[in-house]
């Protein structure tokens, strides 16, 4: 059996070391990218939790008025009466007011939901609260 030429052995060793270094670099880069995405998501959640607020201003016999009281846009806003969705809006800008016509009849509560960066927020107004106008 012939011995391997030292030059060939060195080239093979350098190639293996280079290949393993590349694999380690790719792995570390992937981990760093995932951590970065995770940190961005955490920052979005924190931002939404601190800035997002939706409020039901008033519920009358025929109208519900809601306000984006926060400092960030809200999306997929839905309004419910007794667990039945009666209306929705795609987007609400900061301090924007939206009005929805409806017939209150014997309903005793209204609530609204919205999303900010994938975070769910809500607000409610029940009979006898200051937002419930007779």
XYZ file of C-alpha atoms in Angstrom:
134
model
C 0.000 0.000 0.000
C 1.294 3.421 -0.988
C 1.590 6.271 1.480
C -0.386 9.432 0.796
C 1.691 12.272 -0.487
C 2.064 14.846 2.358
C 0.987 17.657 0.016
C -2.239 15.785 -0.907
C -2.898 15.051 2.771
C -2.448 18.735 3.605
C -4.823 19.784 0.802
C -7.423 17.265 2.030
C -7.031 18.459 5.631
C -7.343 22.123 4.618
C -10.432 21.297 2.518
C -12.088 19.464 5.433
C -11.305 22.319 7.840
C -12.642 24.872 5.344
C -15.827 22.814 4.796
C -16.428 22.421 8.556
C -15.780 26.148 9.096
C -18.333 26.974 6.404
C -20.914 24.687 8.061
C -20.320 26.302 11.448
C -20.594 29.791 9.920
C -23.874 28.903 8.173
C -25.271 27.429 11.402
C -24.308 30.482 13.440
C -25.739 32.823 10.796
C -29.030 30.902 10.776
C -29.224 31.009 14.579
C -28.502 34.763 14.552
C -31.212 35.372 11.924
C -33.766 33.400 13.961
C -32.845 35.322 17.120
C -33.167 38.584 15.196
C -36.652 37.626 13.936
C -37.631 36.592 17.465
C -36.397 39.904 18.887
C -38.275 41.866 16.207
C -41.487 39.964 17.042
C -40.999 40.638 20.771
C -40.480 44.335 20.022
C -43.692 44.425 17.927
C -45.627 42.743 20.737
C -44.257 45.170 23.330
C -45.045 48.131 21.063
C -48.617 46.968 20.504
C -49.197 46.196 24.175
C -48.058 49.673 25.165
C -49.622 51.702 22.322
C -52.791 49.900 21.197
C -56.118 50.795 22.771
C -59.622 50.616 21.377
C -62.541 52.156 23.237
C -66.301 52.047 22.845
C -67.303 55.677 23.306
C -71.058 55.232 23.260
C -73.875 52.803 22.634
C -77.263 54.374 21.906
C -80.528 52.869 20.677
C -79.245 52.936 17.102
C -75.495 53.626 17.044
C -72.201 52.292 18.344
C -69.252 54.689 18.316
C -65.709 53.361 18.741
C -62.369 55.159 18.985
C -58.810 54.057 18.295
C -57.542 55.665 21.477
C -54.008 54.324 21.130
C -50.955 55.594 19.316
C -50.806 52.913 16.626
C -52.969 51.748 13.711
C -55.400 48.901 14.358
C -56.547 46.256 11.894
C -59.421 43.777 11.497
C -61.757 45.580 13.870
C -64.955 43.675 14.657
C -68.002 44.737 16.658
C -70.172 42.208 18.464
C -73.522 42.388 20.228
C -74.253 39.418 22.490
C -71.549 37.323 20.756
C -72.933 38.049 17.269
C -70.690 39.967 14.887
C -72.647 42.933 13.553
C -69.940 44.856 11.722
C -66.276 45.243 10.943
C -63.649 47.640 9.637
C -60.363 46.771 7.953
C -58.323 49.522 9.590
C -58.495 52.361 12.095
C -55.915 55.135 12.140
C -54.669 56.746 15.336
C -57.502 58.665 17.078
C -59.952 57.707 14.332
C -63.630 57.365 15.260
C -65.923 54.851 13.563
C -69.694 54.642 13.806
C -71.875 51.617 13.211
C -75.656 51.725 12.946
C -77.609 48.934 14.635
C -80.770 48.271 16.614
C -80.042 47.788 20.314
C -83.427 46.240 21.193
C -82.924 44.036 24.280
C -79.172 43.672 23.897
C -77.241 44.255 27.097
C -73.613 44.351 25.961
C -71.379 45.347 23.082
C -67.736 44.485 22.584
C -65.161 45.139 19.942
C -61.949 43.396 18.963
C -58.953 44.542 16.945
C -55.437 43.475 16.063
C -52.124 45.251 16.266
C -49.138 43.354 14.896
C -50.896 40.059 15.485
C -51.811 41.021 19.060
C -55.496 40.786 19.989
C -57.033 43.676 21.926
C -60.636 44.290 22.929
C -63.039 46.645 24.646
C -66.555 46.266 25.980
C -69.530 48.318 27.058
C -72.361 46.881 29.109
C -75.700 48.200 30.222
C -75.380 50.619 33.164
C -71.822 51.696 32.217
C -71.209 55.341 31.281
C -70.796 54.395 27.610
C -74.344 52.924 27.589
C -76.622 55.865 26.749
C -80.370 55.495 27.352
